[in-house]
Amino acid sequence: MRLGIGIGWRPEIADEVEALPGIDWVEAVAENLCADHLPDSLVRLRERGVTVVPHGVSLGLGGADRPDPGRLADLAARATLLGAPLVTEHIAFVRAGGARTGSPALEAGHLLPVPRTRAALDVLCENVRIAQDALPVPLALENIAALVSWPGEELTEGRFLAELVERTGVRLLIDVANLHTNHVNRGEDPAVALDELPVEAIAYVHVAGGVEKDGVWHDTHAHPVTAPVLDVLAELRSRVDPPGVLLERDDAFPPAGELAGELDAIRGVLEKGGGASAAWAAPGGPPAVPLAESVRDGVAVAQTALLSALVAGTPAPEGFDPRRLRVQSRALAAKRADVVAKVAPELPEILGAGYRAAFLAYAGARPMASGYRRDALDFAEHLLIAGRPEDDAARRRLTRWWRDRAAPRPPGRATRLARAARSVLVGR
């Protein structure tokens, strides 16, 4: 199936996406969609014949535990709701700890790299097979960007992906911006990775922007696509004609004209041609061999040690670059602050200019153990227990906000109206 040229659909640019010319398909973050109904914008796009692909970010297929059945069911429901031809996820782990290691459960709030070892590949392959069995459509997996490198890796990125495809028949979502990121941060040549991976298994391609700071490339999805990223796309296009290419933008959204210009630049690279068409083969691979729990346990211990160093301030595991871990740790905390501000916009409104510093101080002492909404509630509770904010009116507003959302049931309309009236009377 050919997808064509697409763009990541986000609520903030829904109108612009609908108006952009030459859009064949869009990709939507699966976890941001309700399982039983779609935003009006996506409904209109589908009525126009625009394909919508759900893109998951929370399965953690590279983690030591087997995929959560509830998360798989949610992703399957969104694929069915959208009538999608496939679903996509990442080669990453997003949580660690818990019963398998006898340590507290930790959430990264971000995609973290899987060690390219035989043991980690065994775990990933079994998790992928479980996901494939639970999903109603084919699965494609994305290579991720990384700031840190695992010590003792046994495979290159290209060989790791090639063996994953060979053993599971899974398709690939190749992010050329992530290949560029790993070139800057880890010294890995994108051309070598493209030579080694099975380009015929590519379902589609991501293109995104980023920025370099102090010799580290940050895959922000909030900056324009750079020439080096387009050069990697050209390298890929010289080897294969991908079924689809999609522009990603997640923040700092530019005017529609700038998005159209980036799409035109992508089209220009693709039109130069060079490679044969990719073909979607049916999932296959050799029969699965049951994986010993000891293999998962070993991966769990390693991933927990890394995530704990990143979010809980424990010492850097042996073999990791402490400086890079500090950069990654700061990046995770900053992203956590940004996402909490989006899911709970009242918090930066109530706290004003002090929100970010207060949240980063909280995050440094309190690793995330659940989702971002729970994190927002825990942050507010943390402040209130400490008698903050110091301004009485702000503290009252924060208290009401926390009570409204921490109660067993959301307050009814009458309660909300009464609270609103009371807030007017007592002042904010």
Tab-separated table of C-alpha atoms in Angstrom:
chain	number	residue	atom	x	y	z
A	1	MET	CA	0.000	0.000	0.000
A	2	ARG	CA	1.245	3.482	-0.896
A	3	LEU	CA	0.537	6.223	1.603
A	4	GLY	CA	2.123	9.188	-0.173
A	5	ILE	CA	3.012	12.478	1.520
A	6	GLY	CA	1.659	13.118	5.008
A	7	ILE	CA	1.934	15.247	8.110
A	8	GLY	CA	1.525	14.575	11.798
A	9	TRP	CA	-1.965	15.627	12.873
A	10	ARG	CA	-1.998	17.592	16.114
A	11	PRO	CA	-4.988	19.451	17.638
A	12	GLU	CA	-3.009	22.721	17.635
A	13	ILE	CA	-2.664	22.670	13.834
A	14	ALA	CA	-5.807	20.749	12.901
A	15	ASP	CA	-7.179	23.585	10.744
A	16	GLU	CA	-3.848	24.100	8.979
A	17	VAL	CA	-3.509	20.372	8.261
A	18	GLU	CA	-6.975	20.281	6.712
A	19	ALA	CA	-6.111	23.227	4.470
A	20	LEU	CA	-2.658	22.072	3.325
A	21	PRO	CA	-2.604	21.023	-0.337
A	22	GLY	CA	-1.314	17.631	-1.414
A	23	ILE	CA	-1.757	15.806	1.911
A	24	ASP	CA	-2.449	12.119	1.291
A	25	TRP	CA	-2.474	10.910	4.880
A	26	VAL	CA	-1.925	11.938	8.490
A	27	GLU	CA	-0.586	10.289	11.600
A	28	ALA	CA	-2.168	10.866	15.022
A	29	VAL	CA	-0.727	10.016	18.438
A	30	ALA	CA	-2.871	7.078	19.521
A	31	GLU	CA	-2.875	7.917	23.231
A	32	ASN	CA	-4.306	11.379	22.489
A	33	LEU	CA	-7.427	9.918	20.846
A	34	CYS	CA	-10.546	8.649	22.592
A	35	ALA	CA	-11.326	5.009	21.886
A	36	ASP	CA	-14.971	5.649	20.985
A	37	HIS	CA	-15.010	8.866	18.966
A	38	LEU	CA	-12.747	11.051	16.844
A	39	PRO	CA	-12.074	14.791	16.790
A	40	ASP	CA	-14.174	16.541	14.158
A	41	SER	CA	-11.071	17.402	12.142
A	42	LEU	CA	-10.082	13.749	11.760
A	43	VAL	CA	-13.666	12.853	10.843
A	44	ARG	CA	-13.591	15.428	8.046
A	45	LEU	CA	-10.201	14.227	6.819
A	46	ARG	CA	-11.400	10.637	6.689
A	47	GLU	CA	-14.539	11.696	4.811
A	48	ARG	CA	-12.206	13.235	2.207
A	49	GLY	CA	-10.422	9.921	1.839
A	50	VAL	CA	-7.341	10.894	3.856
A	51	THR	CA	-5.807	7.875	5.609
A	52	VAL	CA	-5.197	8.225	9.354
A	53	VAL	CA	-2.533	6.068	11.029
A	54	PRO	CA	-2.420	5.758	14.859
A	55	HIS	CA	1.089	6.184	16.268
A	56	GLY	CA	1.589	4.735	19.753
A	57	VAL	CA	4.097	6.034	22.283
A	58	SER	CA	3.432	4.070	25.493
A	59	LEU	CA	3.621	0.316	24.778
A	60	GLY	CA	7.314	0.097	25.627
A	61	LEU	CA	7.887	-2.966	23.455
A	62	GLY	CA	11.612	-2.837	24.205
A	63	GLY	CA	10.974	-3.086	27.936
A	64	ALA	CA	11.620	-6.184	30.012
A	65	ASP	CA	7.953	-6.876	30.736
A	66	ARG	CA	5.475	-8.277	28.260
A	67	PRO	CA	3.170	-5.690	26.652
A	68	ASP	CA	0.261	-4.639	28.810
A	69	PRO	CA	-2.966	-6.191	27.423
A	70	GLY	CA	-4.940	-3.045	28.222
A	71	ARG	CA	-2.588	-0.813	26.267
A	72	LEU	CA	-2.667	-3.246	23.353
A	73	ALA	CA	-6.463	-3.299	23.426
A	74	ASP	CA	-6.557	0.508	23.415
A	75	LEU	CA	-4.241	0.680	20.402
A	76	ALA	CA	-6.293	-1.970	18.595
A	77	ALA	CA	-9.508	-0.032	19.292
A	78	ARG	CA	-8.070	3.145	17.828
A	79	ALA	CA	-6.880	1.308	14.715
A	80	THR	CA	-10.375	-0.081	14.234
A	81	LEU	CA	-12.031	3.279	14.869
A	82	LEU	CA	-9.797	4.923	12.264
A	83	GLY	CA	-10.028	2.128	9.724
A	84	ALA	CA	-6.218	2.320	9.642
A	85	PRO	CA	-4.146	0.103	7.328
A	86	LEU	CA	-1.478	-0.310	10.039
A	87	VAL	CA	-0.404	0.938	13.462
A	88	THR	CA	3.038	2.094	14.552
A	89	GLU	CA	5.082	2.133	17.763
A	90	HIS	CA	8.704	2.491	18.819
A	91	ILE	CA	11.721	0.314	19.518
A	92	ALA	CA	12.137	1.669	23.020
A	93	PHE	CA	11.465	1.158	26.690
A	94	VAL	CA	9.452	3.726	28.633
A	95	ARG	CA	9.192	2.226	32.125
A	96	ALA	CA	11.216	-0.040	34.399
A	97	GLY	CA	11.386	-1.375	37.925
A	98	GLY	CA	8.446	-3.015	39.636
A	99	ALA	CA	7.915	-6.609	40.676
A	100	ARG	CA	10.515	-8.103	38.351
A	101	THR	CA	13.325	-6.179	40.064
A	102	GLY	CA	11.814	-5.673	43.511
A	103	SER	CA	12.232	-1.915	43.132
A	104	PRO	CA	9.766	0.974	42.729
A	105	ALA	CA	8.080	1.258	39.352
A	106	LEU	CA	9.485	4.146	37.309
A	107	GLU	CA	8.119	5.958	34.253
A	108	ALA	CA	10.478	7.717	31.864
A	109	GLY	CA	7.861	9.901	30.202
A	110	HIS	CA	10.010	9.493	27.104
A	111	LEU	CA	11.348	6.903	24.668
A	112	LEU	CA	14.629	5.387	25.847
A	113	PRO	CA	17.007	3.265	23.768
A	114	VAL	CA	17.070	-0.507	23.989
A	115	PRO	CA	20.552	-2.045	24.350
A	116	ARG	CA	21.557	-3.647	21.059
A	117	THR	CA	22.352	-6.985	22.629
A	118	ARG	CA	21.143	-10.495	21.848
A	119	ALA	CA	19.228	-10.669	25.117
A	120	ALA	CA	17.427	-7.364	24.514
A	121	LEU	CA	16.647	-8.445	20.944
A	122	ASP	CA	15.153	-11.712	22.216
A	123	VAL	CA	12.886	-9.793	24.588
A	124	LEU	CA	11.894	-7.297	21.896
A	125	CYS	CA	11.054	-10.028	19.380
A	126	GLU	CA	8.802	-11.874	21.827
A	127	ASN	CA	7.051	-8.619	22.778
A	128	VAL	CA	6.555	-7.756	19.106
A	129	ARG	CA	4.969	-11.139	18.414
A	130	ILE	CA	2.581	-10.629	21.340
A	131	ALA	CA	1.623	-7.216	19.965
A	132	GLN	CA	1.158	-8.536	16.430
A	133	ASP	CA	-1.230	-11.212	17.705
A	134	ALA	CA	-3.298	-8.607	19.563
A	135	LEU	CA	-3.575	-5.990	16.799
A	136	PRO	CA	-6.113	-6.117	13.949
A	137	VAL	CA	-3.694	-4.628	11.385
A	138	PRO	CA	0.051	-4.873	10.672
A	139	LEU	CA	2.534	-3.255	13.044
A	140	ALA	CA	5.507	-1.068	12.089
A	141	LEU	CA	8.226	-0.038	14.532
A	142	GLU	CA	10.265	3.161	14.616
A	143	ASN	CA	13.968	3.584	15.337
A	144	ILE	CA	14.438	6.209	18.036
A	145	ALA	CA	16.890	9.013	18.721
A	146	ALA	CA	19.217	8.688	21.699
A	147	LEU	CA	21.490	10.878	23.770
A	148	VAL	CA	23.197	7.946	25.477
A	149	SER	CA	24.873	4.736	24.318
A	150	TRP	CA	24.688	1.412	26.105
A	151	PRO	CA	28.040	-0.202	26.921
A	152	GLY	CA	28.770	-3.638	25.522
A	153	GLU	CA	26.447	-3.505	22.543
A	154	GLU	CA	26.719	-6.513	20.223
A	155	LEU	CA	24.910	-5.259	17.109
A	156	THR	CA	24.851	-2.123	15.013
A	157	GLU	CA	21.520	-0.363	14.617
A	158	GLY	CA	21.139	-1.672	11.083
A	159	ARG	CA	21.852	-5.296	12.044
A	160	PHE	CA	19.580	-5.026	15.081
A	161	LEU	CA	16.706	-3.861	12.861
A	162	ALA	CA	17.483	-6.455	10.211
A	163	GLU	CA	17.343	-9.329	12.695
A	164	LEU	CA	14.152	-7.950	14.240
A	165	VAL	CA	12.467	-7.969	10.816
A	166	GLU	CA	13.849	-11.404	9.943
A	167	ARG	CA	12.558	-12.948	13.179
A	168	THR	CA	9.143	-11.277	13.411
A	169	GLY	CA	8.199	-10.002	9.954
A	170	VAL	CA	7.442	-6.616	11.512
A	171	ARG	CA	7.581	-3.570	9.228
A	172	LEU	CA	9.825	-0.589	9.850
A	173	LEU	CA	9.079	3.089	10.346
A	174	ILE	CA	12.416	4.721	9.615
A	175	ASP	CA	12.912	8.176	11.124
A	176	VAL	CA	15.705	9.867	9.180
A	177	ALA	CA	15.915	12.649	11.774
A	178	ASN	CA	16.647	10.000	14.398
A	179	LEU	CA	19.397	8.540	12.212
A	180	HIS	CA	20.922	12.016	12.021
A	181	THR	CA	20.558	12.439	15.792
A	182	ASN	CA	22.418	9.200	16.419
A	183	HIS	CA	25.093	10.327	13.973
A	184	VAL	CA	25.761	13.504	15.977
A	185	ASN	CA	25.305	12.022	19.459
A	186	ARG	CA	26.723	8.544	19.011
A	187	GLY	CA	28.968	8.776	15.961
A	188	GLU	CA	26.862	6.330	13.931
A	189	ASP	CA	26.924	6.738	10.146
A	190	PRO	CA	23.359	6.892	8.727
A	191	ALA	CA	24.561	5.477	5.394
A	192	VAL	CA	25.923	2.382	7.126
A	193	ALA	CA	22.660	1.855	8.990
A	194	LEU	CA	20.705	2.191	5.739
A	195	ASP	CA	23.038	-0.285	4.038
A	196	GLU	CA	22.467	-2.862	6.762
A	197	LEU	CA	18.747	-2.590	7.413
A	198	PRO	CA	16.149	-4.222	5.113
A	199	VAL	CA	14.838	-1.165	3.276
A	200	GLU	CA	12.231	-3.321	1.530
A	201	ALA	CA	10.493	-3.688	4.922
A	202	ILE	CA	9.931	0.072	5.292
A	203	ALA	CA	6.262	0.959	5.783
A	204	TYR	CA	6.938	4.704	5.843
A	205	VAL	CA	9.425	7.382	6.856
A	206	HIS	CA	9.457	10.198	9.416
A	207	VAL	CA	11.146	13.557	8.808
A	208	ALA	CA	11.467	16.050	11.681
A	209	GLY	CA	13.462	19.016	12.919
A	210	GLY	CA	15.811	19.448	15.835
A	211	VAL	CA	18.605	21.620	17.142
A	212	GLU	CA	22.224	21.169	18.214
A	213	LYS	CA	23.396	22.524	21.567
A	214	ASP	CA	26.920	22.062	22.934
A	215	GLY	CA	27.634	19.240	20.524
A	216	VAL	CA	24.446	17.336	21.359
A	217	TRP	CA	21.603	17.025	18.873
A	218	HIS	CA	18.153	17.371	20.424
A	219	ASP	CA	15.359	15.789	18.391
A	220	THR	CA	12.824	18.424	19.388
A	221	HIS	CA	10.162	18.181	16.670
A	222	ALA	CA	9.843	21.901	17.374
A	223	HIS	CA	12.390	23.277	14.892
A	224	PRO	CA	12.531	23.346	11.097
A	225	VAL	CA	13.850	20.331	9.200
A	226	THR	CA	17.559	20.871	8.545
A	227	ALA	CA	19.615	20.156	5.450
A	228	PRO	CA	21.510	17.246	7.085
A	229	VAL	CA	18.207	15.489	7.814
A	230	LEU	CA	17.114	15.951	4.210
A	231	ASP	CA	20.493	14.534	3.176
A	232	VAL	CA	19.716	11.353	5.121
A	233	LEU	CA	16.322	11.215	3.418
A	234	ALA	CA	18.131	11.469	0.068
A	235	GLU	CA	20.420	8.585	1.127
A	236	LEU	CA	17.364	6.486	1.894
A	237	ARG	CA	15.634	7.493	-1.352
A	238	SER	CA	18.680	6.399	-3.340
A	239	ARG	CA	18.099	2.897	-1.995
A	240	VAL	CA	14.310	2.608	-1.973
A	241	ASP	CA	11.124	4.442	-2.901
A	242	PRO	CA	9.322	4.476	0.471
A	243	PRO	CA	5.541	3.903	0.465
A	244	GLY	CA	5.032	7.025	2.567
A	245	VAL	CA	6.888	9.983	4.049
A	246	LEU	CA	5.539	12.101	6.896
A	247	LEU	CA	6.555	15.453	8.377
A	248	GLU	CA	6.420	15.531	12.190
A	249	ARG	CA	5.933	18.682	14.246
A	250	ASP	CA	4.940	18.513	17.924
A	251	ASP	CA	5.540	21.996	19.323
A	252	ALA	CA	6.335	25.622	18.437
A	253	PHE	CA	4.075	25.242	15.427
A	254	PRO	CA	4.955	27.582	12.531
A	255	PRO	CA	2.504	29.225	10.118
A	256	ALA	CA	0.908	26.962	7.535
A	257	GLY	CA	3.139	28.419	4.824
A	258	GLU	CA	6.267	27.183	6.590
A	259	LEU	CA	4.791	23.696	6.974
A	260	ALA	CA	3.945	23.714	3.256
A	261	GLY	CA	7.523	24.774	2.465
A	262	GLU	CA	8.958	21.873	4.470
A	263	LEU	CA	6.624	19.460	2.696
A	264	ASP	CA	7.766	20.856	-0.657
A	265	ALA	CA	11.400	20.308	0.342
A	266	ILE	CA	10.579	16.680	1.194
A	267	ARG	CA	8.822	16.222	-2.155
A	268	GLY	CA	11.847	17.643	-3.917
A	269	VAL	CA	14.131	15.028	-2.350
A	270	LEU	CA	11.751	12.197	-3.187
A	271	GLU	CA	11.338	13.278	-6.809
A	272	LYS	CA	15.049	12.786	-7.448
A	273	GLY	CA	14.388	9.044	-7.259
A	274	GLY	CA	16.941	6.288	-7.332
A	275	GLY	CA	15.632	3.309	-5.380
A	276	ALA	CA	13.222	0.485	-6.100
A	277	SER	CA	9.775	0.494	-4.516
A	278	ALA	CA	9.391	-1.032	-1.080
A	279	ALA	CA	6.924	-3.895	-0.811
A	280	TRP	CA	4.897	-4.740	2.258
A	281	ALA	CA	5.383	-8.452	2.866
A	282	ALA	CA	3.170	-10.532	5.108
A	283	PRO	CA	4.464	-10.937	8.684
A	284	GLY	CA	6.577	-14.014	9.042
A	285	GLY	CA	9.815	-15.210	10.531
A	286	PRO	CA	10.775	-18.515	12.091
A	287	PRO	CA	8.629	-20.112	14.834
A	288	ALA	CA	8.944	-18.395	18.190
A	289	VAL	CA	10.960	-20.099	20.927
A	290	PRO	CA	9.680	-19.475	24.480
A	291	LEU	CA	11.951	-17.012	26.240
A	292	ALA	CA	13.404	-17.844	29.645
A	293	GLU	CA	12.276	-15.448	32.378
A	294	SER	CA	15.910	-15.079	33.429
A	295	VAL	CA	16.577	-13.272	30.130
A	296	ARG	CA	13.828	-10.783	30.879
A	297	ASP	CA	15.101	-10.399	34.441
A	298	GLY	CA	18.574	-9.494	33.226
A	299	VAL	CA	17.208	-6.878	30.831
A	300	ALA	CA	14.963	-5.546	33.614
A	301	VAL	CA	17.861	-4.997	36.010
A	302	ALA	CA	19.902	-3.138	33.395
A	303	GLN	CA	17.028	-0.921	32.269
A	304	THR	CA	15.995	-0.139	35.843
A	305	ALA	CA	19.526	0.929	36.745
A	306	LEU	CA	19.647	3.293	33.773
A	307	LEU	CA	16.187	4.781	34.316
A	308	SER	CA	16.827	5.210	38.036
A	309	ALA	CA	19.996	7.172	37.251
A	310	LEU	CA	18.031	9.378	34.857
A	311	VAL	CA	14.992	10.143	37.003
A	312	ALA	CA	15.849	9.266	40.604
A	313	GLY	CA	19.411	10.536	40.941
A	314	THR	CA	21.083	7.173	41.564
A	315	PRO	CA	24.691	6.715	40.391
A	316	ALA	CA	25.396	6.199	36.704
A	317	PRO	CA	25.579	2.481	35.854
A	318	GLU	CA	29.035	1.232	34.931
A	319	GLY	CA	30.042	1.953	31.361
A	320	PHE	CA	27.733	4.944	30.792
A	321	ASP	CA	28.980	8.471	30.197
A	322	PRO	CA	27.901	10.432	33.330
A	323	ARG	CA	27.915	13.729	31.437
A	324	ARG	CA	25.564	12.380	28.786
A	325	LEU	CA	23.320	10.927	31.469
A	326	ARG	CA	23.060	14.361	33.078
A	327	VAL	CA	22.092	15.885	29.726
A	328	GLN	CA	19.458	13.182	29.232
A	329	SER	CA	18.218	13.603	32.798
A	330	ARG	CA	17.725	17.348	32.331
A	331	ALA	CA	15.974	16.733	29.019
A	332	LEU	CA	13.569	14.253	30.632
A	333	ALA	CA	12.732	16.667	33.451
A	334	ALA	CA	12.182	19.528	31.000
A	335	LYS	CA	9.883	17.413	28.860
A	336	ARG	CA	7.994	16.319	31.951
A	337	ALA	CA	7.442	19.941	32.917
A	338	ASP	CA	6.271	20.813	29.403
A	339	VAL	CA	3.824	17.912	29.136
A	340	VAL	CA	2.349	18.512	32.595
A	341	ALA	CA	1.819	22.141	31.592
A	342	LYS	CA	-0.143	20.907	28.568
A	343	VAL	CA	-2.301	18.318	30.327
A	344	ALA	CA	-2.915	20.671	33.287
A	345	PRO	CA	-2.643	24.221	31.885
A	346	GLU	CA	-4.162	25.644	35.062
A	347	LEU	CA	-0.933	24.916	36.962
A	348	PRO	CA	1.345	27.370	35.104
A	349	GLU	CA	-1.552	29.832	35.138
A	350	ILE	CA	-1.883	29.583	38.918
A	351	LEU	CA	1.853	29.503	39.641
A	352	GLY	CA	2.878	32.025	37.022
A	353	ALA	CA	6.564	32.498	36.295
A	354	GLY	CA	7.485	30.222	39.182
A	355	TYR	CA	5.889	27.131	37.650
A	356	ARG	CA	8.898	25.748	35.828
A	357	ALA	CA	11.432	26.141	38.633
A	358	ALA	CA	8.974	24.664	41.134
A	359	PHE	CA	8.224	21.699	38.902
A	360	LEU	CA	11.875	20.944	38.120
A	361	ALA	CA	12.692	21.010	41.844
A	362	TYR	CA	9.809	18.596	42.462
A	363	ALA	CA	10.825	16.338	39.567
A	364	GLY	CA	14.375	16.097	40.878
A	365	ALA	CA	13.123	14.452	44.050
A	366	ARG	CA	10.012	12.645	42.806
A	367	PRO	CA	10.354	10.216	39.873
A	368	MET	CA	7.201	9.748	37.817
A	369	ALA	CA	5.477	6.467	38.707
A	370	SER	CA	2.359	6.830	36.585
A	371	GLY	CA	1.042	9.037	33.778
A	372	TYR	CA	1.297	12.785	33.332
A	373	ARG	CA	-2.147	13.537	34.759
A	374	ARG	CA	-1.275	11.729	37.973
A	375	ASP	CA	2.043	13.587	37.941
A	376	ALA	CA	0.217	16.914	37.797
A	377	LEU	CA	-1.887	15.976	40.830
A	378	ASP	CA	1.153	14.774	42.767
A	379	PHE	CA	3.001	18.007	41.973
A	380	ALA	CA	0.098	20.131	43.226
A	381	GLU	CA	-0.179	18.016	46.380
A	382	HIS	CA	3.574	18.340	46.951
A	383	LEU	CA	3.320	22.126	46.809
A	384	LEU	CA	0.306	22.305	49.102
A	385	ILE	CA	1.899	20.083	51.745
A	386	ALA	CA	4.865	22.467	51.717
A	387	GLY	CA	2.522	25.452	52.193
A	388	ARG	CA	3.071	26.763	48.705
A	389	PRO	CA	2.564	28.886	46.780
A	390	GLU	CA	3.161	31.624	49.316
A	391	ASP	CA	0.455	33.852	47.852
A	392	ASP	CA	-2.783	33.028	49.722
A	393	ALA	CA	-5.066	33.514	46.722
A	394	ALA	CA	-2.894	31.325	44.509
A	395	ARG	CA	-2.760	28.640	47.202
A	396	ARG	CA	-6.560	28.659	47.484
A	397	ARG	CA	-6.891	28.288	43.711
A	398	LEU	CA	-4.391	25.435	43.690
A	399	THR	CA	-6.244	23.744	46.554
A	400	ARG	CA	-9.575	23.956	44.698
A	401	TRP	CA	-7.945	22.671	41.525
A	402	TRP	CA	-6.433	19.701	43.333
A	403	ARG	CA	-9.658	18.848	45.173
A	404	ASP	CA	-11.681	18.973	41.973
A	405	ARG	CA	-9.432	16.432	40.298
A	406	ALA	CA	-8.285	14.276	43.209
A	407	ALA	CA	-11.802	13.501	44.440
A	408	PRO	CA	-13.185	9.994	43.801
A	409	ARG	CA	-15.692	11.516	41.388
A	410	PRO	CA	-15.470	14.797	39.464
A	411	PRO	CA	-17.653	17.465	41.088
A	412	GLY	CA	-21.110	17.935	39.608
A	413	ARG	CA	-22.289	21.051	37.800
A	414	ALA	CA	-23.938	22.521	40.892
A	415	THR	CA	-20.766	22.061	42.929
A	416	ARG	CA	-18.651	23.672	40.227
A	417	LEU	CA	-21.011	26.660	39.976
A	418	ALA	CA	-21.000	27.088	43.753
A	419	ARG	CA	-17.224	26.999	43.858
A	420	ALA	CA	-17.003	29.490	40.999
A	421	ALA	CA	-19.359	31.867	42.808
A	422	ARG	CA	-17.429	31.484	46.051
A	423	SER	CA	-14.150	32.227	44.278
A	424	VAL	CA	-15.626	35.461	42.957
A	425	LEU	CA	-16.745	36.458	46.448
A	426	VAL	CA	-13.489	35.679	48.238
A	427	GLY	CA	-11.256	36.907	45.412
A	428	ARG	CA	-8.544	35.114	43.567
